[in-house]
Short mmCIF file of C-alpha atoms in Angstrom, two decimals:
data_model
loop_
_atom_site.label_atom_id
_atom_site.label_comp_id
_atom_site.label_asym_id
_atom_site.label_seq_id
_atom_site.Cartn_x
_atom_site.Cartn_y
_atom_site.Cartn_z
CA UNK G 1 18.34 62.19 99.68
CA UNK G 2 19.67 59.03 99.88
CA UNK G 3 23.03 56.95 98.27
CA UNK G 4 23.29 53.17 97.05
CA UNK G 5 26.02 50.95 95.49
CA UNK G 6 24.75 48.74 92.87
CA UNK G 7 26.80 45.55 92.29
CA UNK G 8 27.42 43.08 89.68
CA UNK G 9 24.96 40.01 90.47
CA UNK G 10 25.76 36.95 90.00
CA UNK G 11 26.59 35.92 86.33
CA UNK G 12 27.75 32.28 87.16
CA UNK G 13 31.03 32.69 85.95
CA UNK G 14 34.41 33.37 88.81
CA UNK G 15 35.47 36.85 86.38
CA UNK G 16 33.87 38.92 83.75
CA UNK G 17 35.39 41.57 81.83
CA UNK G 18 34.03 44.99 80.80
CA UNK G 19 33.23 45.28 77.31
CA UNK G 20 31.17 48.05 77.04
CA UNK G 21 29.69 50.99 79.70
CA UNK G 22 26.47 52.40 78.44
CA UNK G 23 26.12 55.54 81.58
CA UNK G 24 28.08 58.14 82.51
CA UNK G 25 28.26 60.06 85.92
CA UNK G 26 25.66 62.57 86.36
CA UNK G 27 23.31 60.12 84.11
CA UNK G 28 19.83 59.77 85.73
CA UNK G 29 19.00 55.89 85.28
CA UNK G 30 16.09 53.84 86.03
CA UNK G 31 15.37 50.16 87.10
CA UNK G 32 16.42 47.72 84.72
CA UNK G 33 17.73 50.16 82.31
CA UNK G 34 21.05 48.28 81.24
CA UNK G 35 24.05 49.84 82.41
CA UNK G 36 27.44 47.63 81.08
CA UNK G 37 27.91 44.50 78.96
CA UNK G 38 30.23 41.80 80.55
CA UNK G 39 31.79 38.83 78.90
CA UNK G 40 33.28 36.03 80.43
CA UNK G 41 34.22 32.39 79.22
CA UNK G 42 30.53 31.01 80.03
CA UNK G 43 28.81 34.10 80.09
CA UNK G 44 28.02 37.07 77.57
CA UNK G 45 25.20 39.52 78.84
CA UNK G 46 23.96 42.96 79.81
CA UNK G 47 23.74 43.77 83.30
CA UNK G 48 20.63 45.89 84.50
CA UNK G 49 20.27 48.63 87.14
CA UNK G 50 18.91 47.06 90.01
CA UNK G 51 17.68 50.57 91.53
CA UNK G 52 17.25 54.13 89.68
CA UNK G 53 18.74 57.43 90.73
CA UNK G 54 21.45 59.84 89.85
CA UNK G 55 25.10 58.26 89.24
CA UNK G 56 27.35 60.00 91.32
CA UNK G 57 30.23 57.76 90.46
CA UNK G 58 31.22 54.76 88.11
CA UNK G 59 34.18 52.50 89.99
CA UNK G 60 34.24 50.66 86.69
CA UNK G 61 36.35 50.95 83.34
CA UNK G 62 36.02 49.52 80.07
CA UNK G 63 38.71 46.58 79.81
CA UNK G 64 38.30 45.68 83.60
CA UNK G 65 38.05 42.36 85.15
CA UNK G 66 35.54 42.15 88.33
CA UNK G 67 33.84 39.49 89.65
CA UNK G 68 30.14 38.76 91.23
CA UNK G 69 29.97 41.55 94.12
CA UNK G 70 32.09 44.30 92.43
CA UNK G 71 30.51 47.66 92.90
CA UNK G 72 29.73 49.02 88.80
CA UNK G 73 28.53 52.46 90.65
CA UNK G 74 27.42 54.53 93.12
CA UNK G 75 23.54 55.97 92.67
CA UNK G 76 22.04 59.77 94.75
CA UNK G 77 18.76 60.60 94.52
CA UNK G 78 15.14 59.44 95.98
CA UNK G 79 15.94 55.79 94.98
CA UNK G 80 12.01 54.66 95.44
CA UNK G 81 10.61 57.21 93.22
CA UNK G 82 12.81 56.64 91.00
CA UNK G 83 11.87 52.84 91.03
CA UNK G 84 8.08 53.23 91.30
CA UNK G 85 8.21 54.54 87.43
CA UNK G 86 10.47 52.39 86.32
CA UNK G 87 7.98 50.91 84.23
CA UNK G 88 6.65 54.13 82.73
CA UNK G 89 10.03 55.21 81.90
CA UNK G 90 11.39 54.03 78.01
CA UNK G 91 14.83 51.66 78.32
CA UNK G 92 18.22 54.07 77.16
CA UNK G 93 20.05 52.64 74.41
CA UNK G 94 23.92 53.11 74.38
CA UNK G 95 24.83 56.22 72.38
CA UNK G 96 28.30 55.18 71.40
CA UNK G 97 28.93 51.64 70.28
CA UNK G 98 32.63 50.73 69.76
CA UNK G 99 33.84 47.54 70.63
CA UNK G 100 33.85 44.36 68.37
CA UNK G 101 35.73 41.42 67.93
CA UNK G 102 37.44 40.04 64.76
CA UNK G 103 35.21 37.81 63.90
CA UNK G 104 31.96 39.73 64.26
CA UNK G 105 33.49 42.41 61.82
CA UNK G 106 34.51 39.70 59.63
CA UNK G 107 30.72 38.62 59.46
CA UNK G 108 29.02 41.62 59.29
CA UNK G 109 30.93 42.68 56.27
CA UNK G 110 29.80 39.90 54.18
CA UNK G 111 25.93 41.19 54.83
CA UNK G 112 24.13 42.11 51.55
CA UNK G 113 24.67 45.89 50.87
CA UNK G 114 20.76 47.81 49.85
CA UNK G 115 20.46 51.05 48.60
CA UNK G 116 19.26 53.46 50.85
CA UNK G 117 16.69 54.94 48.30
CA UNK G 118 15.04 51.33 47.66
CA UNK G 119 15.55 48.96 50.20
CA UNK G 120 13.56 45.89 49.60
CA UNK G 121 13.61 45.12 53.83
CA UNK G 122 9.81 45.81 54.68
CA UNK G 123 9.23 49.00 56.97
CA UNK G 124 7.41 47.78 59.36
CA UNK G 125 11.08 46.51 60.66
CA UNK G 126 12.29 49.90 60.66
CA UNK G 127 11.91 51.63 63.93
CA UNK G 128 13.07 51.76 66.90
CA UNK G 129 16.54 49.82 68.35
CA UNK G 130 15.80 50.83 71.24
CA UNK G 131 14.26 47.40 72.75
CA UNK G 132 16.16 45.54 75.33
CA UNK G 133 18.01 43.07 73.49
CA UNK G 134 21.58 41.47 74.21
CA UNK G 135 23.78 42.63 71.49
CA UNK G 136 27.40 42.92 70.67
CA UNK G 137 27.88 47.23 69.90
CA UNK G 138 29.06 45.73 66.06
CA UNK G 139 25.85 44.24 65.68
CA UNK G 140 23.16 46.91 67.45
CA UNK G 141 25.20 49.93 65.12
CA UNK G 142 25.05 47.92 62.10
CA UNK G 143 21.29 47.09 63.09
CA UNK G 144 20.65 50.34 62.95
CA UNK G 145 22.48 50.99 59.63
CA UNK G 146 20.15 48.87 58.15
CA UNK G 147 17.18 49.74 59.99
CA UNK G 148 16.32 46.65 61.92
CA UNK G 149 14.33 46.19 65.02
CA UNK G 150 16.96 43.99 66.88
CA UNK G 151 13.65 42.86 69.42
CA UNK G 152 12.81 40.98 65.92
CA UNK G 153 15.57 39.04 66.05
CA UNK G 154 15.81 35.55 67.94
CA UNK G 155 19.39 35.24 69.17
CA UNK G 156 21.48 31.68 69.66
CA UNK G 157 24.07 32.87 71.69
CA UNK G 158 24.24 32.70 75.48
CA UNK G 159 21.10 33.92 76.87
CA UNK G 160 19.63 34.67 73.99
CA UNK G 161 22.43 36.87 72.56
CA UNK G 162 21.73 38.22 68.94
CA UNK G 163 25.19 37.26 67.10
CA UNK G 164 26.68 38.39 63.85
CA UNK G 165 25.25 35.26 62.05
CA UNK G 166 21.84 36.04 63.50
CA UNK G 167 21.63 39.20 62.15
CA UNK G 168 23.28 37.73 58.92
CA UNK G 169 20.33 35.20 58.72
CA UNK G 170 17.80 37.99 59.09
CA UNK G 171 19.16 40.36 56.81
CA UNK G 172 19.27 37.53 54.03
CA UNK G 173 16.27 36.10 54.75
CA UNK G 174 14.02 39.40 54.21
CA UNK G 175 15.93 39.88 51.17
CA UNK G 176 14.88 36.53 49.84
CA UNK G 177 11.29 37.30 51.13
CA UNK G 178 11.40 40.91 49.21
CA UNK G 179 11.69 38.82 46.05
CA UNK G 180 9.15 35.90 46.45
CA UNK G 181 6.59 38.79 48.30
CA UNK G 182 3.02 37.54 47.64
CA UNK G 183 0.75 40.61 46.91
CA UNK G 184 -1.80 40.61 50.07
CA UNK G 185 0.16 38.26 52.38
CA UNK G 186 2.97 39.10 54.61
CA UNK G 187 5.42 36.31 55.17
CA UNK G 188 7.32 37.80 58.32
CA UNK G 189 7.54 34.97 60.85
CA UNK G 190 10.13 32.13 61.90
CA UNK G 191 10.50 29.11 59.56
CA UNK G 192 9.81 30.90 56.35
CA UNK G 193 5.49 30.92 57.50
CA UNK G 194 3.64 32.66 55.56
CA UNK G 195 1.15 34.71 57.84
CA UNK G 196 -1.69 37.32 57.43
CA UNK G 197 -0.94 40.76 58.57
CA UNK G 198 -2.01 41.65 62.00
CA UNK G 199 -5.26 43.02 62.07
CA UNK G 200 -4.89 46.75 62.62
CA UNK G 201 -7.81 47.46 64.55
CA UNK G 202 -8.78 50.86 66.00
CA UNK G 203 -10.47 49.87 69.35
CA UNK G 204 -11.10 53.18 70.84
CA UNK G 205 -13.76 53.03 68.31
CA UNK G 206 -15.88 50.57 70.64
CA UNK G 207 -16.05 52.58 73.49
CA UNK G 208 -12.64 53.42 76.04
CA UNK G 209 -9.68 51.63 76.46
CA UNK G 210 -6.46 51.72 78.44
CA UNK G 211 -3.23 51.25 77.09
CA UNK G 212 -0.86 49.24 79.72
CA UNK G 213 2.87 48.98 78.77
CA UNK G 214 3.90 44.82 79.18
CA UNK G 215 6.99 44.26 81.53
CA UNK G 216 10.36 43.75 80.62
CA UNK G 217 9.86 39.66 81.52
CA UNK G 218 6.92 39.85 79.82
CA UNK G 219 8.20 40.59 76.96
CA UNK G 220 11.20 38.48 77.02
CA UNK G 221 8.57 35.66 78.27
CA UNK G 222 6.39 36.24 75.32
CA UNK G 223 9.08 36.38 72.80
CA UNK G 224 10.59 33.04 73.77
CA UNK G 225 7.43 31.06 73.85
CA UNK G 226 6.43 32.67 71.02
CA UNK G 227 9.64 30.86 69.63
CA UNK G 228 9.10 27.58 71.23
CA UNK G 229 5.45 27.01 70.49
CA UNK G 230 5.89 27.91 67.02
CA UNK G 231 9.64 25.52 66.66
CA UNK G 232 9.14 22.62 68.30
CA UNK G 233 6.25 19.61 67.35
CA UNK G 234 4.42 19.70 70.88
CA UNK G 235 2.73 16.70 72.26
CA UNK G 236 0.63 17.50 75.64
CA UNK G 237 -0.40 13.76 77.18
CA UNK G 238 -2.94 13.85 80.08
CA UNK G 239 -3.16 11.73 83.45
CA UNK G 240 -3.97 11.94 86.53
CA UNK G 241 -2.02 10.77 89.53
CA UNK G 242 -3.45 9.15 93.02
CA UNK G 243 -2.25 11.23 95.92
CA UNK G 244 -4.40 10.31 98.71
CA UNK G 245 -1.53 8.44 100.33
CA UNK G 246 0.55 11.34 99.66
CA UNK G 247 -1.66 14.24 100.66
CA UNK G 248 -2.13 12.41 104.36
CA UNK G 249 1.79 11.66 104.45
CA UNK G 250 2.52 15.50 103.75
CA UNK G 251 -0.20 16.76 106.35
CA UNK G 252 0.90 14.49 108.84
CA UNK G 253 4.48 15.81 108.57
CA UNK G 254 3.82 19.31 108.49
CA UNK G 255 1.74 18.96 111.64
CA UNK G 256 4.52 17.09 113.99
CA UNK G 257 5.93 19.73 116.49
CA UNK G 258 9.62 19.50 115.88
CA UNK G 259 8.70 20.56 111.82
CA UNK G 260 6.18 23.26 112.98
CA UNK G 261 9.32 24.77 114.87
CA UNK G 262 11.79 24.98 112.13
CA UNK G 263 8.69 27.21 109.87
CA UNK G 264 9.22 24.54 107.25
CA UNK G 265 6.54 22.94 105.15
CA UNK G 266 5.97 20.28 103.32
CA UNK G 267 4.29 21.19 99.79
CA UNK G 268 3.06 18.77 96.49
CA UNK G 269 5.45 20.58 94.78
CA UNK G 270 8.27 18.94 96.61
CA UNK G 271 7.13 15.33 95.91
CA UNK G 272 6.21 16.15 92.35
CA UNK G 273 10.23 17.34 92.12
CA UNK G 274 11.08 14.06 93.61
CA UNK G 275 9.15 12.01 91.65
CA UNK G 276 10.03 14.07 88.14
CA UNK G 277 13.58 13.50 89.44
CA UNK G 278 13.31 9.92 89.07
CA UNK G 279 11.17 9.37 86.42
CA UNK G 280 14.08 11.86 84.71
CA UNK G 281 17.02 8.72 85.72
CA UNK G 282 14.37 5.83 84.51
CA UNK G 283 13.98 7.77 80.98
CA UNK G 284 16.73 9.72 80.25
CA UNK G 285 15.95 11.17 76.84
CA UNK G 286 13.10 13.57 78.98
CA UNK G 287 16.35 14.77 80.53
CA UNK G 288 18.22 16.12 77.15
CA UNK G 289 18.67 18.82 74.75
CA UNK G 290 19.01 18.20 71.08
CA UNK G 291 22.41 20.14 69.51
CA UNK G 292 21.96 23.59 67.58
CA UNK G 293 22.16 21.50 64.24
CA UNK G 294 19.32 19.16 65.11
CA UNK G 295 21.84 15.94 64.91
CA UNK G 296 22.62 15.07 68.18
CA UNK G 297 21.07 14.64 71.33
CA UNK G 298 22.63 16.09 74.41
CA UNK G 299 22.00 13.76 77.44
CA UNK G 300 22.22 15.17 80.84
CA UNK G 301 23.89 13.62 83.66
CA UNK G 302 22.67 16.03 86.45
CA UNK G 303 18.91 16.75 87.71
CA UNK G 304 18.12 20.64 87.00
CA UNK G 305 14.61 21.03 87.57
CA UNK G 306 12.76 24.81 86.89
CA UNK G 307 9.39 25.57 88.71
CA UNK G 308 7.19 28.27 87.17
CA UNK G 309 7.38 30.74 89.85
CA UNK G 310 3.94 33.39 89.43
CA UNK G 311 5.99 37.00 90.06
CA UNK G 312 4.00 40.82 90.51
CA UNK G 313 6.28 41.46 87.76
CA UNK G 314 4.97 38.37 85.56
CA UNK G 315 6.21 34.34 85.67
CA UNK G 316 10.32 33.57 86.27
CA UNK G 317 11.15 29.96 85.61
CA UNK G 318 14.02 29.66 88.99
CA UNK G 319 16.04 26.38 88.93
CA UNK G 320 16.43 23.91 91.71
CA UNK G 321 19.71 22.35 91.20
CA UNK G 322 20.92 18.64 92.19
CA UNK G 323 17.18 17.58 93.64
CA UNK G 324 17.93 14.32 92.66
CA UNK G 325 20.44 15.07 95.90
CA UNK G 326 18.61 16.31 98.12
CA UNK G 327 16.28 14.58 101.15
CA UNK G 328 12.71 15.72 101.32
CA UNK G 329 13.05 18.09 103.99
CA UNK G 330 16.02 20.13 101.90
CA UNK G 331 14.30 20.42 99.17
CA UNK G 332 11.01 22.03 100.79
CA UNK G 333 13.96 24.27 101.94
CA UNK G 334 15.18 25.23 99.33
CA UNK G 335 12.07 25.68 97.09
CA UNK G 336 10.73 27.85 99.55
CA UNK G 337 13.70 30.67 99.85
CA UNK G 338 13.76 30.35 95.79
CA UNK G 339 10.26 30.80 95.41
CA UNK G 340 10.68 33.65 97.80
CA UNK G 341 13.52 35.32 96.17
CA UNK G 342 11.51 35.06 92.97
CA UNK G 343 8.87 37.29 94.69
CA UNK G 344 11.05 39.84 95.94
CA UNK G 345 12.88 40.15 92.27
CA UNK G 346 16.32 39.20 94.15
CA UNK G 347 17.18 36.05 91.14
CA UNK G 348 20.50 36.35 89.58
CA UNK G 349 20.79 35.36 85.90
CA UNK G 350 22.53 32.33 86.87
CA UNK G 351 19.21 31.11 89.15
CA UNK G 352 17.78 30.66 85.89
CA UNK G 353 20.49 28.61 83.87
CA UNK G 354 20.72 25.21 82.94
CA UNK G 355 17.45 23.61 83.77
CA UNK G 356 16.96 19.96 82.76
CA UNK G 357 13.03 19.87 82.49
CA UNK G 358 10.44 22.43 84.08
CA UNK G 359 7.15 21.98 86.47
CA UNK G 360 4.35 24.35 85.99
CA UNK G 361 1.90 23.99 88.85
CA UNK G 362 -1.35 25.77 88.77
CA UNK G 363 -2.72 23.86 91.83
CA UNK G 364 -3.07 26.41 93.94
CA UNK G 365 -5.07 28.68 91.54
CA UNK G 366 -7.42 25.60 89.74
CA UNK G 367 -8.38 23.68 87.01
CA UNK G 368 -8.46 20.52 85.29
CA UNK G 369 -6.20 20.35 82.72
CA UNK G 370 -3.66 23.21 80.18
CA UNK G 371 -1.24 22.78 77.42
CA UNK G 372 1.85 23.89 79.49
CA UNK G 373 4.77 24.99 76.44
CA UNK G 374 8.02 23.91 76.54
CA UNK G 375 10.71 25.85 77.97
CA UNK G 376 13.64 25.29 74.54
CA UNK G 377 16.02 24.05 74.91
CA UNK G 378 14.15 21.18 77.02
CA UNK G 379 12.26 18.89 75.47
CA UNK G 380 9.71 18.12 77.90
CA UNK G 381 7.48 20.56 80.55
CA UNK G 382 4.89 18.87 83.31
CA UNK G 383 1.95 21.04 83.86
CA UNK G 384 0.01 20.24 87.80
CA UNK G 385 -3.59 21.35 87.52
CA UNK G 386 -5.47 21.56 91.45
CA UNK G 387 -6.25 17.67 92.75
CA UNK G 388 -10.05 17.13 93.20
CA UNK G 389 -11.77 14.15 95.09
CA UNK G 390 -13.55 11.83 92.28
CA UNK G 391 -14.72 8.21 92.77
CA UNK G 392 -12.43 5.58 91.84
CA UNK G 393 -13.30 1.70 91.27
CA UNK G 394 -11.43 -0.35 93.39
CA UNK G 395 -12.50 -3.20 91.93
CA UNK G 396 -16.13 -3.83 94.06
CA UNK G 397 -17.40 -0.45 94.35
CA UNK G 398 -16.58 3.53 93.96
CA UNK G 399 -14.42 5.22 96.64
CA UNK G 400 -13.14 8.97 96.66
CA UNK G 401 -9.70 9.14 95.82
CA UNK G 402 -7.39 12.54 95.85
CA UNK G 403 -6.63 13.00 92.09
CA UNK G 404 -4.04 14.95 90.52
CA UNK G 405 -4.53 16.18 87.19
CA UNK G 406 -1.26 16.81 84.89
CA UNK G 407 0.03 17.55 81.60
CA UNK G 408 3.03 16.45 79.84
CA UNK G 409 4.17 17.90 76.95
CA UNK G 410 7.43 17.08 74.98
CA UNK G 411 9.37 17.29 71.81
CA UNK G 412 7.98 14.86 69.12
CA UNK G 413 11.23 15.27 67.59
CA UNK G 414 12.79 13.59 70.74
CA UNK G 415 10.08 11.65 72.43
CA UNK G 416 7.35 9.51 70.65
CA UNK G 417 4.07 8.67 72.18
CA UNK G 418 4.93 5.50 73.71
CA UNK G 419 7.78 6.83 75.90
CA UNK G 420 5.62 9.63 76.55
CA UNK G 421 3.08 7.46 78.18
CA UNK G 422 5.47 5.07 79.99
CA UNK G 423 7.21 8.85 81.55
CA UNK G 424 3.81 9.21 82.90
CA UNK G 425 2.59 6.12 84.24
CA UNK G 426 6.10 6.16 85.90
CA UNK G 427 5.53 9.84 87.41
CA UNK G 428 1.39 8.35 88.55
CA UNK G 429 3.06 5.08 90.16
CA UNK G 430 5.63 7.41 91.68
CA UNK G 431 3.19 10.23 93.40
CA UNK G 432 1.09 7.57 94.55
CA UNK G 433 2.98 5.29 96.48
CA UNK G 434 5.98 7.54 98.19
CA UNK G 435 7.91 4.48 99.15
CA UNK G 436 8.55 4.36 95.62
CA UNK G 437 11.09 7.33 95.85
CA UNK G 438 13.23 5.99 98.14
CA UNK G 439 13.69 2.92 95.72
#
């Protein structure tokens, strides 16, 4: 029998207050099952259990303002069996739903009321609520009221928080599709598509299968690049960058003696930061958002980078902060102890929050080239594929040359091809001279 405190994480905001408590003592809980709902002035989001077991006690009330490293509650119980089926076990959702604020009741009322006897919402959006989904307790009770799957529903509020006008849009727009409903097609998807069902296929049929339930990050990863591939006009641009120079710089580093004593290495993913960096300052519309409304673009004055980090539990985009800041040495620092805090599960939410533009290197696994998707609401993504030795023409005859394949894709909407191909024969020039950095 053992006892642990689980404590609020990191939310990137100084207080929070309480808004909702979905456990009570004596509750047996599981990893990841969501356990209150904090709100804050830059923040709005469930908070997970970190660890599974019994509750023995809850030092938190509804109403109450804490701050990153309050205890929420105290856990008994064999903590690591409890966490080894974490993934077997289905999330809880909260039985009692009470809070809401003025303006979400104000919104919800002016849904469209359906009978209950013919509701012209399909079915196949009637089920379970149960998904995890960040959700004011207004919105989740009347999304059950009108029997809709909330996990349907892309949110636009702070971390992808559904809000009353989400689930206004959604309720309005499956009306509208009851009534244009073309017999044999199914128009369920974003931007009004109209798409075939999904095949229904019985594959046990064919011989045995396995069923194998998909993580919670894989199914919030799916979900949003689901969203982004379908949303925003992708462009992928190829090159390939000449890192001979580099690659006998970054081994010659790692092998002086005073670096081999701090444990510190030098990787490609440090330069390519560097050199994203300042390609990012040279063309600053890579380093934007565009506004909610599509109107205006948001340009960034700060260098947020994400790196595609490959988990056990399925790929977390971390964020390296300031590495426009930060000497070479600092930043193979600090992109090791991320990397390794995305392996042991230990990111906060606010690790992952307000990336500029995101590197997803598969160099270390292979090939040549991928269409790497864009990581909303960034407009641009840099894929690394594994650097091969292929002759070059110097101008007299063919010498081998380190070559490093990569893949930029951006927003069409924001970037045309032109700047697109300037960004990259920017980021080439920079990864194959490093002197170039320092300018």
């Amino acid at each position: 029998m053992s006892t642990q405190t689980l404590y609020l994480p990191n939310v990137g905001s100084d207080a929070v207050e309480v808004m909702q408590i979905f456990v009570a003592v004596g509750d047996q809980i599981v990893v990841e099952q969501p356990l209150i709902v904090v709100e804050g002035d830059k923040v709005s989001m469930e908070i997970p259990a970190a660890a599974g077991g019994c509750i023995q006690d809850l030092t938190v009330q509804v109403g109450d303002k804490i701050r990153t490293g309050a205890a929420i509650l105290q856990l008994s119980g064999d903590v690591q069996a409890v966490a080894a089926e974490a993934e077997k076990a289905p999330v809880v959702a909260p039985a009692s739903l009470t809070v809401a604020t003025e303006k979400e009741v104000a919104l919800v009322a002016e849904l469209p009321v359906t009978s209950t006897t013919e509701s012209p919402i399909s079915m196949e959006a009637v089920i379970d609520n149960s998904a995890y989904v960040y959700a004011s307790p207004l919105v989740r009770r009347m999304a059950r009221e009108f029997g809709i799957d909330l996990s349907r529903i892309i949110g636009s509020g702070p971390k992808g928080r559904i809000v009353p006008e989400d689930l206004q849009i959604y309720v309005k727009s499956a009306l509208q599709r009851a009534v244009n409903i073309t017999p044999g097609v199914s128009t369920e998807g974003p931007s009004g598509l109209q798409l075939l069902p999904w095949p229904q296929v019985d594959f046990s049929q064919f011989g045995d299968v396995e069923r194998q339930d998909l993580s919670r990050i894989n199914r919030a990863t799916g979900a949003n690049l689901h969203r982004n591939w379908v949303q925003i006009p992708h462009v992928t641009q190829g090159g390939s960058a000449d890192i001979t120079e580099l690659e006998a710089f970054r081994q010659q580093q790692n092998n002086e003696p005073e670096q081999q004593k701090l444990g510190i290495k030098l990787t490609p993913l440090v330069f390519i930061l560097l050199a994203v960096a300042k390609a990012l300052q040279r063309f600053p519309r890579f380093n934007s958002s565009l506004s909610t409304d599509g109107q205006q673009l948001i340009l960034k004055k700060y260098v947020h980078l994400g790196i595609a980090v490959d988990t056990p539990n399925g790929l977390v985009v971390p964020v390296i902060r300031d590495v426009d800041q930060q000497g070479l040495w600092q930043l193979a620092q600090t992109v090791a102890q991320t990397s390794q805090r995305a392996r042991a599960g230990q990111l906060t939410p606010a690790d992952m929050q307000g990336g500029c533009f995101t590197i997803s290197s598969l160099g270390g696994i292979g090939g040549t080239t991928f269409t790497p998707i864009i990581n909303a609401p960034e407009v641009a993504i840099l894929g690394v594929s594994k650097a091969m030795q292929q002759p070059q023409w110097n101008g007299q005859q063919f010498i081998p040359r380190l070559m490093l394949p990569l893949s930029l894709s951006y927003d069409h909407r924001v970037i045309d091809g032109a700047e697109g191909a300037r960004f990259m024969t920017t980021l080439e020039r920079l990864l194959a001279d490093t002197r170039r950095l320092l300018l």
